[in-house]
GROMACS .gro file of C-alpha atoms in nm:
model
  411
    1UNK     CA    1 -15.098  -6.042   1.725
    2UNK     CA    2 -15.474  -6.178   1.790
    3UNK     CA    3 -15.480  -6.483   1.560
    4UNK     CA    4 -15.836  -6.538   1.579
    5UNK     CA    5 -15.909  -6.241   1.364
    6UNK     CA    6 -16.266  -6.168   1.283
    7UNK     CA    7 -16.326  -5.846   1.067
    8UNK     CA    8 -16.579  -5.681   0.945
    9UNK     CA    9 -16.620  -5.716   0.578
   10UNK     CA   10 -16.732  -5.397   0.490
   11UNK     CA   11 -16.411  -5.236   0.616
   12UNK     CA   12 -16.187  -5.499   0.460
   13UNK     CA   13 -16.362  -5.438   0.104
   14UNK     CA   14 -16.308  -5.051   0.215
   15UNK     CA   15 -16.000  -5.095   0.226
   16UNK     CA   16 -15.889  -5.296  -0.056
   17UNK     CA   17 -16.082  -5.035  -0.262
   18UNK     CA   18 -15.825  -4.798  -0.168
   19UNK     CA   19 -15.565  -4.986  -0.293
   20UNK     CA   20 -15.759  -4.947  -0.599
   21UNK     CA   21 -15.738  -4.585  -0.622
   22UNK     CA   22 -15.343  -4.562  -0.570
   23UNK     CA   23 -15.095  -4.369  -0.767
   24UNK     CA   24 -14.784  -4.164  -0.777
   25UNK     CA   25 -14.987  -3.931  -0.586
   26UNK     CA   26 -15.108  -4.118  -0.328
   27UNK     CA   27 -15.473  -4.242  -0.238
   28UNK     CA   28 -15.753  -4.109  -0.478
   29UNK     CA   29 -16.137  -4.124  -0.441
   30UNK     CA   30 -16.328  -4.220  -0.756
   31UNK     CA   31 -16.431  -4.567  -0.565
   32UNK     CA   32 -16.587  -4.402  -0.287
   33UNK     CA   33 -16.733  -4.116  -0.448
   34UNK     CA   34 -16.921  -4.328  -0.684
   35UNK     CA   35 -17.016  -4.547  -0.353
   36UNK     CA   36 -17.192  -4.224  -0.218
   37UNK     CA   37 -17.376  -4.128  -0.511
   38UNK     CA   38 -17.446  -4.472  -0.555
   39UNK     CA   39 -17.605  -4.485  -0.177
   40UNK     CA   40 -17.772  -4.132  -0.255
   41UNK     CA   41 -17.963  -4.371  -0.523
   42UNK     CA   42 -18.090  -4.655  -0.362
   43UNK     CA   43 -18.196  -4.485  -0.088
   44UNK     CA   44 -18.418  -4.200  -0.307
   45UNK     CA   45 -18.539  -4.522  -0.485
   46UNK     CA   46 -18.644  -4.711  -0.181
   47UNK     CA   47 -18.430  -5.029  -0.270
   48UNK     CA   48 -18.433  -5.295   0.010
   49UNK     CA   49 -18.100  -5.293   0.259
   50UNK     CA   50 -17.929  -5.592   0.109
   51UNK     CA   51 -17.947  -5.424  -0.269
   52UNK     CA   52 -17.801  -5.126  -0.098
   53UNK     CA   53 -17.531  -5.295   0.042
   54UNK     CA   54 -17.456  -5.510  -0.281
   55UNK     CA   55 -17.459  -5.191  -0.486
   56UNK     CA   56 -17.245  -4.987  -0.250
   57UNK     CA   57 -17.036  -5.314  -0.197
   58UNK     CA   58 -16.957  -5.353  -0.588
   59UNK     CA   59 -16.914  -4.960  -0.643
   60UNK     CA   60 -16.606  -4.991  -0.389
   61UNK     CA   61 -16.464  -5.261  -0.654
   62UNK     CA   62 -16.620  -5.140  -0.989
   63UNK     CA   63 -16.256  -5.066  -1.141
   64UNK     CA   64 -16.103  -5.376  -1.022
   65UNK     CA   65 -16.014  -5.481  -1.357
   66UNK     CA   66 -15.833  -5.244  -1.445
   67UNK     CA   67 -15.629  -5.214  -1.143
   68UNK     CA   68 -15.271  -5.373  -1.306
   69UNK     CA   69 -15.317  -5.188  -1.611
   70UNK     CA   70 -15.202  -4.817  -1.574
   71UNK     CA   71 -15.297  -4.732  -1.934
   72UNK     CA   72 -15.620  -4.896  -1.861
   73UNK     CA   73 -15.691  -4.654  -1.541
   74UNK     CA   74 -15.657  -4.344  -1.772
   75UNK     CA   75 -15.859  -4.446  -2.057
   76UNK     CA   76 -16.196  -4.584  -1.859
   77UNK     CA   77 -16.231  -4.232  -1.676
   78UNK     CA   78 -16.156  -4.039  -1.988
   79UNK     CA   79 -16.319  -4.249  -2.297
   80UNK     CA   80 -16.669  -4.407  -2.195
   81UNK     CA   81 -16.742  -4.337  -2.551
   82UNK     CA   82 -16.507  -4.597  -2.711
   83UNK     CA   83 -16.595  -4.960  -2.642
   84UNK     CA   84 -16.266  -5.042  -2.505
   85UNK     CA   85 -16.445  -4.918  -2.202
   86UNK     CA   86 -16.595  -5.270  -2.145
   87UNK     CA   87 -16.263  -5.429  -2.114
   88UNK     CA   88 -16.208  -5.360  -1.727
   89UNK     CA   89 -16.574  -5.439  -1.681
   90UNK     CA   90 -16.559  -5.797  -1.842
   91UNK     CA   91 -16.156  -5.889  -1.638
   92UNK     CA   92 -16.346  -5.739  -1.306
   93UNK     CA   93 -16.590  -6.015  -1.362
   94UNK     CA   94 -16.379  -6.266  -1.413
   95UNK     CA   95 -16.182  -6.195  -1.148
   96UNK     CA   96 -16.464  -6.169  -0.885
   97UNK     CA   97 -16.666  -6.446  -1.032
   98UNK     CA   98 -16.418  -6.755  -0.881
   99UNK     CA   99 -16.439  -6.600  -0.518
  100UNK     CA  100 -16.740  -6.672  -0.342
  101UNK     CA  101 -16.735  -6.385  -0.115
  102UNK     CA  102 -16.743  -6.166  -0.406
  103UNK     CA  103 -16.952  -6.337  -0.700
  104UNK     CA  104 -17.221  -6.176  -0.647
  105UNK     CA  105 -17.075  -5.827  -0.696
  106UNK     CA  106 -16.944  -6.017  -1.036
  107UNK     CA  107 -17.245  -5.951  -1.274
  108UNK     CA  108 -17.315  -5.643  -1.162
  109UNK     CA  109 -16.937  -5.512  -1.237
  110UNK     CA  110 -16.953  -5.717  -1.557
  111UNK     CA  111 -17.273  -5.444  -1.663
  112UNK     CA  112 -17.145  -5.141  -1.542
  113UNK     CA  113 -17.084  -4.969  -1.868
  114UNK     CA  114 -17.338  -5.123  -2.085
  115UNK     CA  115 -17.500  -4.850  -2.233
  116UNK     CA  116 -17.882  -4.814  -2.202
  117UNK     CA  117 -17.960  -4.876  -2.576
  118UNK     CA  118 -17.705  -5.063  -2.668
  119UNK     CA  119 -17.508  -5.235  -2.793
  120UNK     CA  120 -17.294  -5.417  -2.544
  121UNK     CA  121 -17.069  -5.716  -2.601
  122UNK     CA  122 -17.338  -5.889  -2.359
  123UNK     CA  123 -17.640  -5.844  -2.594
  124UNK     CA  124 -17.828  -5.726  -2.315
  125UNK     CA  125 -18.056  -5.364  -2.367
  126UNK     CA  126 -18.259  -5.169  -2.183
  127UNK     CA  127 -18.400  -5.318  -1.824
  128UNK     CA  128 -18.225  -5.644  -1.932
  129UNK     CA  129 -17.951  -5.499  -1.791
  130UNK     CA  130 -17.951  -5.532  -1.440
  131UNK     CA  131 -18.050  -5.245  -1.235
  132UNK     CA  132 -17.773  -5.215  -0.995
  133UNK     CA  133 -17.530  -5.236  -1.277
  134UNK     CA  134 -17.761  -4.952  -1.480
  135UNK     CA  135 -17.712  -4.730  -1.131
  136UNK     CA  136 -17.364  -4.801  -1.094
  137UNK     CA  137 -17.273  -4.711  -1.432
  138UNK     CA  138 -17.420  -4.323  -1.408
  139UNK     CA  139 -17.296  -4.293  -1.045
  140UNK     CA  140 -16.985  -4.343  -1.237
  141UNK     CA  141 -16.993  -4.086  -1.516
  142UNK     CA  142 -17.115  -3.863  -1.279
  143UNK     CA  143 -16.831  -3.871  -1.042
  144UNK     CA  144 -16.587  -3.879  -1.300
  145UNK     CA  145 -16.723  -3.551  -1.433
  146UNK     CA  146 -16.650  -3.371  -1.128
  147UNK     CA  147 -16.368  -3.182  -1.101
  148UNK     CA  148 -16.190  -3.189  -0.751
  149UNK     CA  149 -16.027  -2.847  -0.815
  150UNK     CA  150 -16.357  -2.656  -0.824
  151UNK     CA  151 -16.615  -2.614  -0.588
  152UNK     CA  152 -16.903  -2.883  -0.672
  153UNK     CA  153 -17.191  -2.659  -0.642
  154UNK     CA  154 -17.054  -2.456  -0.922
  155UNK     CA  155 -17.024  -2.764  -1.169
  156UNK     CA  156 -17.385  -2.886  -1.054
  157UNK     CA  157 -17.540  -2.731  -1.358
  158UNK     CA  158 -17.298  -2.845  -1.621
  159UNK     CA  159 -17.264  -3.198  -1.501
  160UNK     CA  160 -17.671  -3.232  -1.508
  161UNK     CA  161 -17.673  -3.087  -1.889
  162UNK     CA  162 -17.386  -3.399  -1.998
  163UNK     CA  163 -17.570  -3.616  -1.803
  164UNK     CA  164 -17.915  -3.517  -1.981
  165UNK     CA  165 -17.773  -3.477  -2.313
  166UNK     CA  166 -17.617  -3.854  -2.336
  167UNK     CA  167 -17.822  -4.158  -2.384
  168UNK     CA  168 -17.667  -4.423  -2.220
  169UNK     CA  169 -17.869  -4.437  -1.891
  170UNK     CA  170 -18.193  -4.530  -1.829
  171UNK     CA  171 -18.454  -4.270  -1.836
  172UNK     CA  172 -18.565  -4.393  -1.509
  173UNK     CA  173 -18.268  -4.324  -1.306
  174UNK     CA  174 -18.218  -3.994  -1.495
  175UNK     CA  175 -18.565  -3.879  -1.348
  176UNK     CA  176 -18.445  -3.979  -1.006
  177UNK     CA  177 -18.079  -3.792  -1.067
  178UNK     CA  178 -18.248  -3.455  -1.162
  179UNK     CA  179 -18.445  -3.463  -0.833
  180UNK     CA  180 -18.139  -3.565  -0.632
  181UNK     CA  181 -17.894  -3.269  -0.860
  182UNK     CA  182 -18.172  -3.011  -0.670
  183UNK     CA  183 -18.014  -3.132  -0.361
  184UNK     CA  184 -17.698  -2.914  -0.240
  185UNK     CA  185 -17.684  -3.197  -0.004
  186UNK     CA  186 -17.631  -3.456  -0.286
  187UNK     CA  187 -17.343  -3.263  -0.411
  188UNK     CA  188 -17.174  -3.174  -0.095
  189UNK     CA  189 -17.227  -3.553   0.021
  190UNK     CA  190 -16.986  -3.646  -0.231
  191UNK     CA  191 -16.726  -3.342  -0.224
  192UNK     CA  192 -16.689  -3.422   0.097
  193UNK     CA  193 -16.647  -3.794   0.065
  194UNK     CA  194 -16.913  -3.850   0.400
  195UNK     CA  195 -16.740  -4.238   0.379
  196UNK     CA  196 -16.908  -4.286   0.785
  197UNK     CA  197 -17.244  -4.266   0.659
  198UNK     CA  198 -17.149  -4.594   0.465
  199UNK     CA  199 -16.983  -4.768   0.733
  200UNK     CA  200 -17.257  -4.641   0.988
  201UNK     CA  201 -17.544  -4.762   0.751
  202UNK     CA  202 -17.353  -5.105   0.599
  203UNK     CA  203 -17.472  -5.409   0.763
  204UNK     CA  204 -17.317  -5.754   0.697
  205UNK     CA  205 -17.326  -5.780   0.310
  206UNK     CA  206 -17.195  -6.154   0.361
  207UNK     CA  207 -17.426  -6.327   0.546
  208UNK     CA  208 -17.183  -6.359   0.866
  209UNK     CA  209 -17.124  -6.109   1.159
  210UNK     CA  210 -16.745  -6.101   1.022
  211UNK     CA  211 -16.482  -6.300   0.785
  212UNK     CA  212 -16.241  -6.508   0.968
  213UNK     CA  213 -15.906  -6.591   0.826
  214UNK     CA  214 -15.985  -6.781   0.629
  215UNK     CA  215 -16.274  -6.604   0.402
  216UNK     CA  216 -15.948  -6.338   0.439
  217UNK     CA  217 -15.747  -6.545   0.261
  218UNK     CA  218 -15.939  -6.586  -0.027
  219UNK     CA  219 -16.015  -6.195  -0.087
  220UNK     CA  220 -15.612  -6.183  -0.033
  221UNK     CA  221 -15.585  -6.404  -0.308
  222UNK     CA  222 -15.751  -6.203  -0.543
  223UNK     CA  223 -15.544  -5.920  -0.449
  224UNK     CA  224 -15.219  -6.059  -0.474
  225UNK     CA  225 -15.269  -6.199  -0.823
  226UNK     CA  226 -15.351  -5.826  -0.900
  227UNK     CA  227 -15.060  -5.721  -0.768
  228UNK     CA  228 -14.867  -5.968  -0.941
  229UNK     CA  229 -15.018  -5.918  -1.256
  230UNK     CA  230 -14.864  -5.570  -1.227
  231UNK     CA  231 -14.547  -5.681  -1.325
  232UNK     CA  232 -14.468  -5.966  -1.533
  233UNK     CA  233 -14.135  -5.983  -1.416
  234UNK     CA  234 -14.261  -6.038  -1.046
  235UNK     CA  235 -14.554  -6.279  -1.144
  236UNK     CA  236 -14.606  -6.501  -0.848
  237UNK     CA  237 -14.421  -6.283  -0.630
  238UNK     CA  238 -14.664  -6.232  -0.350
  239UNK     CA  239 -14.743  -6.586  -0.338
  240UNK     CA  240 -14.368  -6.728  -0.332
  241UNK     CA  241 -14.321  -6.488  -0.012
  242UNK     CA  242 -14.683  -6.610   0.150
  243UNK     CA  243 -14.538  -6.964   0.122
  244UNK     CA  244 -14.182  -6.874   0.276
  245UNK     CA  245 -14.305  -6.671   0.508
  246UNK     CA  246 -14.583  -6.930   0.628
  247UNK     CA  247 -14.330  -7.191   0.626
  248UNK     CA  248 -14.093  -6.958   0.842
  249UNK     CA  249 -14.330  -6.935   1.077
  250UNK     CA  250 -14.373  -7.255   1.134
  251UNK     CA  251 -14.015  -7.329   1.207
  252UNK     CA  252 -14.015  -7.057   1.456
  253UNK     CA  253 -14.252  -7.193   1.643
  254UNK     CA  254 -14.568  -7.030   1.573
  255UNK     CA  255 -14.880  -7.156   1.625
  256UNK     CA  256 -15.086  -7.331   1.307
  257UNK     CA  257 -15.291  -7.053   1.331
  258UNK     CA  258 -15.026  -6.801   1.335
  259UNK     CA  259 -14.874  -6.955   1.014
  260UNK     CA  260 -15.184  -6.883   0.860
  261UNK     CA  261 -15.163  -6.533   0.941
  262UNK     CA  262 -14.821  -6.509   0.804
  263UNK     CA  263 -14.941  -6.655   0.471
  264UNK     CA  264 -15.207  -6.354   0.477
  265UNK     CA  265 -14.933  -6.130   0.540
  266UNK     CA  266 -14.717  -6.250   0.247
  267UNK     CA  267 -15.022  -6.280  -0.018
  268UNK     CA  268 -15.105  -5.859   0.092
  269UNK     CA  269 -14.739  -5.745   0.155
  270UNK     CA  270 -14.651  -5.588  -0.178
  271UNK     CA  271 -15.027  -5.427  -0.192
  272UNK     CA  272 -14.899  -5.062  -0.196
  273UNK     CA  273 -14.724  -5.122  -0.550
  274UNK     CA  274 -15.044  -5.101  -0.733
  275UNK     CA  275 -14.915  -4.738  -0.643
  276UNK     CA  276 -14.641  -4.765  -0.896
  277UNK     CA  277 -14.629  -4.713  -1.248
  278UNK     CA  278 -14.600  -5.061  -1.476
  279UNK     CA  279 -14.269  -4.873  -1.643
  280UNK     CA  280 -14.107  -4.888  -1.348
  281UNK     CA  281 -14.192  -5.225  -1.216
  282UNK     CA  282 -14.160  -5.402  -1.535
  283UNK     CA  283 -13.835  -5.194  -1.636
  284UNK     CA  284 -13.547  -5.429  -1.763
  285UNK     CA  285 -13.243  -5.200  -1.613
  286UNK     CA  286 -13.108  -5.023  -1.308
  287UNK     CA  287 -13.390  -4.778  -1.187
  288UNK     CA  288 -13.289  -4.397  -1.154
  289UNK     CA  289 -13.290  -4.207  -0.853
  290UNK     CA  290 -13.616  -4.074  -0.869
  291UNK     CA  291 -13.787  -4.422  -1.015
  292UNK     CA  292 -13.627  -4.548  -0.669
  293UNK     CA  293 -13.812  -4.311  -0.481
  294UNK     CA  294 -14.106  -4.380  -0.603
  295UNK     CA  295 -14.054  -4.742  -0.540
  296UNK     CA  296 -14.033  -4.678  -0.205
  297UNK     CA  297 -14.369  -4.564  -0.160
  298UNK     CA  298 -14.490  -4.898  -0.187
  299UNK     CA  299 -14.514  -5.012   0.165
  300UNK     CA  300 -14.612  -4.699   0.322
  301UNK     CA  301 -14.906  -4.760   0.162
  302UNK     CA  302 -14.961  -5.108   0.197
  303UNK     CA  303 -14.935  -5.017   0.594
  304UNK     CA  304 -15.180  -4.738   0.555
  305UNK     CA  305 -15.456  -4.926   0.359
  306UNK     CA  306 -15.432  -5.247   0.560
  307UNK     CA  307 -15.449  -5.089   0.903
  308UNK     CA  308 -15.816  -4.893   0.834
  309UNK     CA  309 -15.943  -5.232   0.866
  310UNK     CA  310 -15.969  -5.314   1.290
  311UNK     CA  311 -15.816  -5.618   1.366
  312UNK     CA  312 -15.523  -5.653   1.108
  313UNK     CA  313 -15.323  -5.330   1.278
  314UNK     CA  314 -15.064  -5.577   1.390
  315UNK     CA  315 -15.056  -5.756   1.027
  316UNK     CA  316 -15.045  -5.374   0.869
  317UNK     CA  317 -14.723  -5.299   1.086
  318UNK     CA  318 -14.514  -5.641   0.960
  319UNK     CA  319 -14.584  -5.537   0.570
  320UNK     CA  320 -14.508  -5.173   0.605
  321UNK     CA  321 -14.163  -5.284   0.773
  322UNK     CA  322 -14.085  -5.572   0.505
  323UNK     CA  323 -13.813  -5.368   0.321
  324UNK     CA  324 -13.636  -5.238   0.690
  325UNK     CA  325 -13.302  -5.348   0.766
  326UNK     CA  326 -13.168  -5.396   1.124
  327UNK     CA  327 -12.889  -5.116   1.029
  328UNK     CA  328 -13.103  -4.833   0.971
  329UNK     CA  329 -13.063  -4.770   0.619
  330UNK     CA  330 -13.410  -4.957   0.471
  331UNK     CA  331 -13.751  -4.805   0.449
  332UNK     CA  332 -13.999  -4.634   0.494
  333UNK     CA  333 -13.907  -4.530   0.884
  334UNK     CA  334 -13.595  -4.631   0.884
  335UNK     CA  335 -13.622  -4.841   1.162
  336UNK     CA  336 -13.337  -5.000   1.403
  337UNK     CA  337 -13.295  -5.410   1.488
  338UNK     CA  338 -13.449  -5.299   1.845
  339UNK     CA  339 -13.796  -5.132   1.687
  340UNK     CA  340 -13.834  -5.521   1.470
  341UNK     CA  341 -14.065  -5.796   1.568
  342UNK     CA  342 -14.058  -6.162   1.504
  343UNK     CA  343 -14.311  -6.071   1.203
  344UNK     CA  344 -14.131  -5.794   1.073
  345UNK     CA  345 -13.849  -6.038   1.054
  346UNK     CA  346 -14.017  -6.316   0.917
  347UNK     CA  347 -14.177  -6.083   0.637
  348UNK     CA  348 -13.843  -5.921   0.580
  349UNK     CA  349 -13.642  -6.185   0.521
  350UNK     CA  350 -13.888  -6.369   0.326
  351UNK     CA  351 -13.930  -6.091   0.065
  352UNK     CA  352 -13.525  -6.048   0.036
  353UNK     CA  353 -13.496  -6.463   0.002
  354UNK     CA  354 -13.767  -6.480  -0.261
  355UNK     CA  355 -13.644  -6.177  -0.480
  356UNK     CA  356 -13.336  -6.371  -0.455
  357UNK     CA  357 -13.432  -6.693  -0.567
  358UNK     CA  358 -13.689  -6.566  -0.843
  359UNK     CA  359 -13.536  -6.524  -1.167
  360UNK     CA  360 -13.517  -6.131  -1.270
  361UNK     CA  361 -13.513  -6.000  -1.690
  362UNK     CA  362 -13.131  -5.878  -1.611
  363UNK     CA  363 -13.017  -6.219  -1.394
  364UNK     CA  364 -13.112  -6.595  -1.370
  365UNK     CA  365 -13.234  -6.716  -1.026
  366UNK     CA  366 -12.937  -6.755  -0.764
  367UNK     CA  367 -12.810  -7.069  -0.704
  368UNK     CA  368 -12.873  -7.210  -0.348
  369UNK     CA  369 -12.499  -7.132  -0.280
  370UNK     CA  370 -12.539  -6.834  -0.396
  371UNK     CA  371 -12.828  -6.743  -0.187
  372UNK     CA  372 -12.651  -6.856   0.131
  373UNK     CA  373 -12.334  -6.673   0.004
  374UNK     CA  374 -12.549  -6.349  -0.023
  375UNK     CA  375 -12.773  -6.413   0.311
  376UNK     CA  376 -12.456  -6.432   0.498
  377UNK     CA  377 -12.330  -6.130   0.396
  378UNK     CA  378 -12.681  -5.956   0.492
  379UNK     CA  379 -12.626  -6.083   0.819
  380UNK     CA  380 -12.195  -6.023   0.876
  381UNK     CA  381 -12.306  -5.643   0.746
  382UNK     CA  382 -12.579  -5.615   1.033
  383UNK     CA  383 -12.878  -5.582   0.809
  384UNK     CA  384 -13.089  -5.927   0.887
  385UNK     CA  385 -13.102  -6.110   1.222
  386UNK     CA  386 -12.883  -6.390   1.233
  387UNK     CA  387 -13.121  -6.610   1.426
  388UNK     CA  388 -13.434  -6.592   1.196
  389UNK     CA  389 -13.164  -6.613   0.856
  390UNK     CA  390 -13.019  -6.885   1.032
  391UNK     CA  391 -13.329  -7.103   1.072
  392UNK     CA  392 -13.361  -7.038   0.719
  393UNK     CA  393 -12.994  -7.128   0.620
  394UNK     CA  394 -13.034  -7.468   0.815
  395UNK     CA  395 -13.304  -7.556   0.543
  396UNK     CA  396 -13.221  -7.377   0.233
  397UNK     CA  397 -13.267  -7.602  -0.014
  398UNK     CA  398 -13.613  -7.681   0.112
  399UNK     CA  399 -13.710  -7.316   0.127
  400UNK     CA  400 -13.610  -7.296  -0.197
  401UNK     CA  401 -13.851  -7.573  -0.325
  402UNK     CA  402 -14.131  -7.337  -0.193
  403UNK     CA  403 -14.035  -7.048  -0.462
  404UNK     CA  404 -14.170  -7.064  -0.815
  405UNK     CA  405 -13.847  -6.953  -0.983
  406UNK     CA  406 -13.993  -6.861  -1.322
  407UNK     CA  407 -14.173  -6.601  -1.207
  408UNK     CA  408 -14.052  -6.376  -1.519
  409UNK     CA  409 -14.156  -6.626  -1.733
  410UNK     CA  410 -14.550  -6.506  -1.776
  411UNK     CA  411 -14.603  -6.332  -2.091
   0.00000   0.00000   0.00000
């Protein structure tokens, strides 16, 4: 793949906001539909481009702290009337506030659901909450009061009365929602989820024509210790396969900047399981049939999300391959040893050494005999390549240095 990656930052946050909206079902829209009603906003109210684009920016990750917390999804889009509401709001801002490409999407997130007269854990009333966050939080409500089954023209009236008859927003923005509820256009904007306008109209939020790998890095941080955070018997997870599959790399012969790319790979592989429920992934037995095959969704959509971003196609196709075997029989395309790449391989047999390794709630971590024991098997049954395992084999006790085996041990 092209190892000097440079990608736009608008599509990359995109992006990961999908990953924010996964489920059982598949990819949901309450990120980008508040984004467009957010937009619909700051342009009616004249705001200058680079508010837009932080508003629109931090309306694709409002929910972010609530992303490894499945009862936590449910509750903020049902129960903005109980003040467990500013939970996600206040772990959103924690979590943005330590990247630098992000912190200043961090305050705004952190207001989101104070309520215009208070009170708020922050103290903060009225305009001392800052605007963007006062917008963001009734673009919110509003888009969480529509109801995808029914045409939105027909709910325009009954979403303006709730909005009219609560006092949590500012009187200021409620002026400029009842001239922008006249507009059909408004409405229609966001039923059909018009997501070009955004990337037509976004211009570089970040201060740089694109982020490079390493700026990628650090958003893929973030994610990955979301993902992680998921379960607590895969804490660490993401990052134990980053540093195999890095260091895998490397003995293979890949280029330092290559290795890099595999680390990137390894911190976003496992994106797609924000798509499956915490009682499955943190479930202490065998999983069922059907909790199996919901399991499996997980890198179909890790593929999907990762490759709407130009320049990490390549990257996408490696993570939605990870859990293929050369036999046929893995998933989700059920791919043959001639269809795998050298970073298909190197992801794939990363992920299977790690989960090895890693102690589990129903097994201690393998020994390193034990791993070679089971690797070899892999390989005599025609499931891994023998030449990648091998390289690992040669050096297993130093691969297994790079694990953190008490991943299970968070509580």
């Amino acid at each position: 793949m092209e190892t000097r990656l440079q990608v736009n930052p608008f599509h990359f946050v995109k992006a990961l906001s999908s990953a924010l909206e996964l489920s059982t079902n598949g990819i949901s829209a309450h990120h980008l539909g508040t984004a467009i009603i957010c937009q619909s906003f700051a342009k009616a109210m004249k705001l200058p481009s680079d508010q837009q684009q932080l508003l629109v920016t931090s309306a694709l990750l409002h929910d972010i702290g609530a992303a490894s917390d499945w009862d936590e999804k449910h509750r903020i889009v049902t129960d903005d009337h109980e003040n467990h509401i500013f939970n996600h709001a206040i772990l959103g801002f924690q979590i943005l506030k330590q990247t630098p490409l992000f912190e200043s999407m961090a305050q705004i997130i952190l207001h989101h659901h104070d309520r215009y007269l208070g009170p708020n854990p922050s103290g903060v009333v009225k305009d001392e909450i800052p605007l963007l966050s006062r917008i963001l939080h009734l673009a919110d409500r509003i888009d969480v009061l529509i109801q995808p089954q029914q045409n939105i023209l027909l709910q325009r009236e009954s979403i303006t009365r709730h909005i009219l008859q609560s006092d949590y927003f500012d009187p200021k923005l409620i002026v400029v929602f009842e001239q922008l509820a006249l507009k059909e256009s408004f409405w229609l904007d966001i039923s059909t989820l018009s997501h070009e306008d955004l990337y037509k109209e976004s211009t570089d939020l970040f201060g740089k024509v694109s982020l490079d790998l390493e700026d990628l890095i650090a958003v893929a941080v973030v994610f990955a210790s979301i993902v992680d955070e998921v379960s607590r018997f895969t804490y660490k997870h993401s990052f134990n396969v980053a540093n195999v599959a890095s260091a895998l790399a490397q003995f293979t012969g890949h280029s330092d900047e290559e290795v890099k790319v595999f680390y990137l790979a390894g911190l976003l592989h496992d994106l797609g399981k924000l798509s499956v429920p915490s009682s499955i992934l943190n479930k202490q037995s065998a999983l069922t049939a059907e909790e199996f095959l919901i399991m499996k969704q997980h890198p179909y959509y890790s593929q999907r999300i990762l490759s709407m971003v130009d320049g990490l196609e390549e990257l996408a196709n490696w993570i939605g391959h990870h859990h293929e075997v050369d036999d046929g029989f893995g998933y989700p395309d059920r791919l043959l040893a001639n269809d795998f790449n050298a970073g298909i391989r190197i992801l794939q047999i990363a992920d299977i050494f790690c989960a090895l390794v890693e102690k589990r709630p129903y097994r201690a971590s393998l020994t390193v005999e034990e791993v070679r024991t089971h690797l070899t098997r892999l390989v005599n049954q025609g499931k891994l390549d023998a030449q990648f395992t091998g390289v690992l084999l040669e050096r297993l006790t130093l691969f297994s240095q790079l694990v953190d085996q008490n991943v299970s041990e968070r509580v």
